[in-house]
MMTF fields as JSON, N, C-alpha, C and O atoms, coordinates in Angstrom:
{
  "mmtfVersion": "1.0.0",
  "mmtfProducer": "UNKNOWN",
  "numBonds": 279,
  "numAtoms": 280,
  "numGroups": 70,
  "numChains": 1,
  "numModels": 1,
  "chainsPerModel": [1],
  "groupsPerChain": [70],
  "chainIdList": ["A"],
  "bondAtomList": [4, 2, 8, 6, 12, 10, 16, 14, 20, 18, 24, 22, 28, 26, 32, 30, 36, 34, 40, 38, 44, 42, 48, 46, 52, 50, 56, 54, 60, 58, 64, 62, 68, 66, 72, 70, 76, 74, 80, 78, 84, 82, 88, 86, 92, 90, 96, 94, 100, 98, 104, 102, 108, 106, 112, 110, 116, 114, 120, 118, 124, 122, 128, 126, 132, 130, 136, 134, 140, 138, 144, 142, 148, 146, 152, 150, 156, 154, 160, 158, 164, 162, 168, 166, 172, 170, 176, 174, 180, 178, 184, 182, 188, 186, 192, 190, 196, 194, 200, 198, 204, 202, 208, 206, 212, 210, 216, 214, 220, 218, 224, 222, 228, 226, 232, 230, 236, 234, 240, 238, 244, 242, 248, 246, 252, 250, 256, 254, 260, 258, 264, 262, 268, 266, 272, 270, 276, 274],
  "bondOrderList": [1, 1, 1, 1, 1, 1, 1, 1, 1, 1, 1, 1, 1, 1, 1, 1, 1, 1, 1, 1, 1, 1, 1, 1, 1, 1, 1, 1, 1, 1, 1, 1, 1, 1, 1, 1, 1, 1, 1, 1, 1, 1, 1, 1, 1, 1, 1, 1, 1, 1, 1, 1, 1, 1, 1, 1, 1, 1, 1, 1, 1, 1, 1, 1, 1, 1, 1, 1, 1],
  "groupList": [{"groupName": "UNK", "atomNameList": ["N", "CA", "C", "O"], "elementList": ["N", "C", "C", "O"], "formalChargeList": [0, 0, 0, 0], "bondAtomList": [1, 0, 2, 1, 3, 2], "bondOrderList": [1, 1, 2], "singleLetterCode": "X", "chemCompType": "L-PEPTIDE LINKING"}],
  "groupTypeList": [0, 0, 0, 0, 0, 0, 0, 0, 0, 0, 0, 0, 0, 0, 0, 0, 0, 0, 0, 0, 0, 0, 0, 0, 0, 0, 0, 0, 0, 0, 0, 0, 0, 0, 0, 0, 0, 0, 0, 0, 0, 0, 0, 0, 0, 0, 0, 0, 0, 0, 0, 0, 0, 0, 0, 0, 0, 0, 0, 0, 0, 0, 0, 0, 0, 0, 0, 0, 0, 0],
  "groupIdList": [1, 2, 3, 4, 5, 6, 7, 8, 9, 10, 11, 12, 13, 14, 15, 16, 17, 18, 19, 20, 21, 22, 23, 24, 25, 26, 27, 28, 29, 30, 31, 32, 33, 34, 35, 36, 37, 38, 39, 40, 41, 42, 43, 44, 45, 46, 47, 48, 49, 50, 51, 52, 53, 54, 55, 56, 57, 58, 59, 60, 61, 62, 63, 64, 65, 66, 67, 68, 69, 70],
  "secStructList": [7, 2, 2, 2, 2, 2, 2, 2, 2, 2, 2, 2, 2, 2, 2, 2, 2, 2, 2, 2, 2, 2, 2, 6, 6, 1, 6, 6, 7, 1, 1, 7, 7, 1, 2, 2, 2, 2, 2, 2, 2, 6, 1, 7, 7, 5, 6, 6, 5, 7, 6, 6, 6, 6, 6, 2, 2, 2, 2, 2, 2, 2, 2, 2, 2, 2, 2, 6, 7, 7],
  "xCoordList": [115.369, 115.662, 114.518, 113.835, 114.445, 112.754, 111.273, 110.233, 111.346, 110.546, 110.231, 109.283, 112.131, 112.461, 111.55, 110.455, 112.268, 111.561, 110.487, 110.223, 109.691, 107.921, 107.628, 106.984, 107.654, 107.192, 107.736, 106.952, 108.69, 108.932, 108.0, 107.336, 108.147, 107.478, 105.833, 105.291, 105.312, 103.988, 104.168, 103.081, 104.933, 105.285, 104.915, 104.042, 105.853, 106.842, 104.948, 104.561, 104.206, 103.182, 102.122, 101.354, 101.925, 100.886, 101.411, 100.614, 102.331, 102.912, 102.899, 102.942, 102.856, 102.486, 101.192, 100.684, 100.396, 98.78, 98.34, 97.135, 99.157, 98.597, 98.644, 97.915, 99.784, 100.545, 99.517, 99.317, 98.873, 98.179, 96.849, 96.231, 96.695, 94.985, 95.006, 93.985, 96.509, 96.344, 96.798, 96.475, 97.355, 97.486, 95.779, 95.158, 95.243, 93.988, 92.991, 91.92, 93.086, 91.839, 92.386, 91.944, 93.411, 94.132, 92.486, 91.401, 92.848, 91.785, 92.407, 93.583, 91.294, 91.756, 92.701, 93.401, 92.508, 93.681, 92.782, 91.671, 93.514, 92.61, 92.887, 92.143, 93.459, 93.511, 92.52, 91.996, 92.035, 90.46, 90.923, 91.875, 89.938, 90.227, 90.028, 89.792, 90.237, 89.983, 88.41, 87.942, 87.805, 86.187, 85.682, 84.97, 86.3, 86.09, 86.285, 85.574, 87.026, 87.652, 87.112, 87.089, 86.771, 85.868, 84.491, 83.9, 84.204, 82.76, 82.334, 81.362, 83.499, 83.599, 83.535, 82.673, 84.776, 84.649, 83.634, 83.527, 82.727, 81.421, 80.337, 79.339, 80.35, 79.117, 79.307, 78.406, 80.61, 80.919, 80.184, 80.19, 79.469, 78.976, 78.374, 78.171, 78.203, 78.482, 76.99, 76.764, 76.27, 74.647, 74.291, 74.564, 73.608, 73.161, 73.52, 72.923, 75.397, 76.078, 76.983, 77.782, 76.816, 77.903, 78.901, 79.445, 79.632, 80.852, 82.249, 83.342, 81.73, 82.919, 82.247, 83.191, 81.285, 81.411, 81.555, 81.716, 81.458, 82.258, 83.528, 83.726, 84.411, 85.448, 86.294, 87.482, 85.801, 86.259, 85.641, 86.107, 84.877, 84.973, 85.915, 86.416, 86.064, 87.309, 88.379, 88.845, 89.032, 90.041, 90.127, 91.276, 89.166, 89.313, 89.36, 90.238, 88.418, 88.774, 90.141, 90.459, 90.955, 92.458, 93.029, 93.813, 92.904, 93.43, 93.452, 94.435, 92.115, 92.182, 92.772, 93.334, 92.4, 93.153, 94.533, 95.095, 95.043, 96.341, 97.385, 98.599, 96.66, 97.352, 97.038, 97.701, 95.39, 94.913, 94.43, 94.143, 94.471, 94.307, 95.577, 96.634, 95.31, 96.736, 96.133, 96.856],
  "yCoordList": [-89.532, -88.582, -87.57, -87.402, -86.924, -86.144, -87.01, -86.423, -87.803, -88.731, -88.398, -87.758, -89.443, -88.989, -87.718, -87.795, -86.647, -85.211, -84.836, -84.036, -85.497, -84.715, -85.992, -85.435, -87.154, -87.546, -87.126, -87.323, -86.722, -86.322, -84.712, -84.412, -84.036, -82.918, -82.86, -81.859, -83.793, -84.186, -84.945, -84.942, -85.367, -85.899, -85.003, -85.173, -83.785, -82.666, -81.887, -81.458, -81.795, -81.062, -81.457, -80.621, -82.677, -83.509, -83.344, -82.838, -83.545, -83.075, -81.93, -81.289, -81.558, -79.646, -79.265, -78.302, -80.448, -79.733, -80.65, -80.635, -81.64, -82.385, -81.647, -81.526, -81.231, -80.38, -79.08, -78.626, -78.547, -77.149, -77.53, -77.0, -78.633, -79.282, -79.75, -79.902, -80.011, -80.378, -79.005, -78.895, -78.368, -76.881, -76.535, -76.294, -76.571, -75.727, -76.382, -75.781, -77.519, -78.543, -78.547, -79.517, -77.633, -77.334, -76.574, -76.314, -76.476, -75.835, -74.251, -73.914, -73.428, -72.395, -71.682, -70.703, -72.608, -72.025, -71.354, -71.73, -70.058, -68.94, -69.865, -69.307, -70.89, -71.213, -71.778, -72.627, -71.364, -72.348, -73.685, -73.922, -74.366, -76.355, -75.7, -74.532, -77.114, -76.961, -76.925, -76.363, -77.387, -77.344, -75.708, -75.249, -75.05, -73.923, -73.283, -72.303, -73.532, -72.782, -73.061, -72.251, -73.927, -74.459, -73.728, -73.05, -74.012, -73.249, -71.581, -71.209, -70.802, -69.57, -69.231, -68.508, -69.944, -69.66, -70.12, -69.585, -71.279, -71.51, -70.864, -71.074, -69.524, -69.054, -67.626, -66.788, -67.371, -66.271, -66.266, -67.222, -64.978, -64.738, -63.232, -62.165, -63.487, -61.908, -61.641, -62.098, -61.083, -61.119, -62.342, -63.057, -62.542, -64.328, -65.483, -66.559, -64.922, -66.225, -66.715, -66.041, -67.844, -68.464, -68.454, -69.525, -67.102, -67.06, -68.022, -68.202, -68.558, -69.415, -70.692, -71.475, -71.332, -72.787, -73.185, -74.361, -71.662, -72.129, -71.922, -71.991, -71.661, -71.343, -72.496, -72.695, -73.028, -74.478, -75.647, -76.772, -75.251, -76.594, -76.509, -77.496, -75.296, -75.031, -75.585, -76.556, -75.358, -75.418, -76.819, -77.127, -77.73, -79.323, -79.591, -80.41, -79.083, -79.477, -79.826, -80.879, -78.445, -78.09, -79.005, -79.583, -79.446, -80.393, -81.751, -82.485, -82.028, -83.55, -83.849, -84.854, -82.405, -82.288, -82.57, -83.245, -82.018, -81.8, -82.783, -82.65, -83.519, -84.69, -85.714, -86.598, -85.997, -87.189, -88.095, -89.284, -87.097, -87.803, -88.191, -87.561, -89.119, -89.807, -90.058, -90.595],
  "zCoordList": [-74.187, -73.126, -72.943, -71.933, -74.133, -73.874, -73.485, -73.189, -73.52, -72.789, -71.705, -71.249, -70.802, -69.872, -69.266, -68.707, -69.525, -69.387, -69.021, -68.123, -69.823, -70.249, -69.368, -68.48, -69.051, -68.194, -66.56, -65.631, -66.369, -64.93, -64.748, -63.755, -65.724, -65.842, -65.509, -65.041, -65.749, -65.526, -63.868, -63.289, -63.306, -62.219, -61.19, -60.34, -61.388, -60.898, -60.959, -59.872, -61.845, -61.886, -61.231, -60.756, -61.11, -60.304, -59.135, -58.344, -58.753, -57.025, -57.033, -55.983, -57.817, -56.645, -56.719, -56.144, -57.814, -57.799, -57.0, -56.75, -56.416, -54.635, -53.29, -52.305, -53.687, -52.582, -52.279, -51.152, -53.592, -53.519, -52.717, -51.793, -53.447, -52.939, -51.489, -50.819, -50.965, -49.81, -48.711, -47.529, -49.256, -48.303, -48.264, -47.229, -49.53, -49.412, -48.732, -48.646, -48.204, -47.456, -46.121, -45.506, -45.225, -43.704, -42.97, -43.49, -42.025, -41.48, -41.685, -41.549, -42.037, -41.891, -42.588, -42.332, -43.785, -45.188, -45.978, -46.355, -46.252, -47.413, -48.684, -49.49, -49.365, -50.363, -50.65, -49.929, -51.888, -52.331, -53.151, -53.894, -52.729, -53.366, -54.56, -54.872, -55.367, -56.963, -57.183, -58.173, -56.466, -56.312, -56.535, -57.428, -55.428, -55.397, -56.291, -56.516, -56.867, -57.955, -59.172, -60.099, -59.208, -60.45, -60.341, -61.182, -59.25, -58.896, -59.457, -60.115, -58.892, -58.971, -60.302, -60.803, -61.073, -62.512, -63.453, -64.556, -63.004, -64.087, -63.862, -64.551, -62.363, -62.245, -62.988, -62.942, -63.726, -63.917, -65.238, -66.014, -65.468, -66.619, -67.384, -66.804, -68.62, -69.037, -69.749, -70.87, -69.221, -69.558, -69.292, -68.328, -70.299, -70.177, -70.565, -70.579, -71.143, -71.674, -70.705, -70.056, -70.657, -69.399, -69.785, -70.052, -69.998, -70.179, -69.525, -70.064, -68.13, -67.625, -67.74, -67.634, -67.878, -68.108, -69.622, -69.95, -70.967, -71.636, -72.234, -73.447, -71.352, -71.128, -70.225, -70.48, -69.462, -68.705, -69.823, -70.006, -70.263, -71.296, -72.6, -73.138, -72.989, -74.093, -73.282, -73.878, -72.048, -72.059, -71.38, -71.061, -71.093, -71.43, -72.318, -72.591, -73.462, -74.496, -75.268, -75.821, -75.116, -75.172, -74.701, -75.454, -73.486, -73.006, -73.458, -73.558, -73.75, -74.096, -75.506, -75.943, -76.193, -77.887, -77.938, -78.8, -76.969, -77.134, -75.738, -75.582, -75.08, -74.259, -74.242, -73.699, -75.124, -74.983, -76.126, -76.27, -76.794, -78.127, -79.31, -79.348, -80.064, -80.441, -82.134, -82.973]
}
C-alpha cells in the first residue's frame, strides 16, 4: 500500500511540475521556466565562491543519494 502511495505521490508531483512549466512557457506569464530559474540561482554568488552552482549541485546530489541510489 505505501508503494501504492509514494508512487502516486511522485505522479501527483510530476503533474504539477508540468503544469508549472507549462503555465510558465504562455505568452506573457510572469512565471519563470525551470531554465530560468536554474539560471538565476547558479549566477548567484558570494565574493568569488559560486555559492549557487554549489548549492544546485548539493541538492542533486541529495537527490540522487536519496532517490536513486539502491
Amino acid at each position: 500500500m505505501m508503494r501504492v502511495l509514494a508512487i502516486g505521490g511522485f505522479l501527483v508531483g510530476l503533474a504539477l511540475f508540468g503544469l508549472v512549466e507549462w503555465l510558465a512557457r504562455r505568452e506573457g506569464s510572469k512565471i519563470p521556466t525551470l531554465g530560468e530559474l536554474c539560471g538565476y540561482v547558479m549566477r548567484y554568488e558570494v565574493g568569488p565562491v559560486p555559492v549557487g552552482r554549489i548549492g544546485l549541485f548539493g541538492f542533486w546530489w541529495w537527490i540522487g543519494w536519496h532517490f536513486l541510489a539502491r
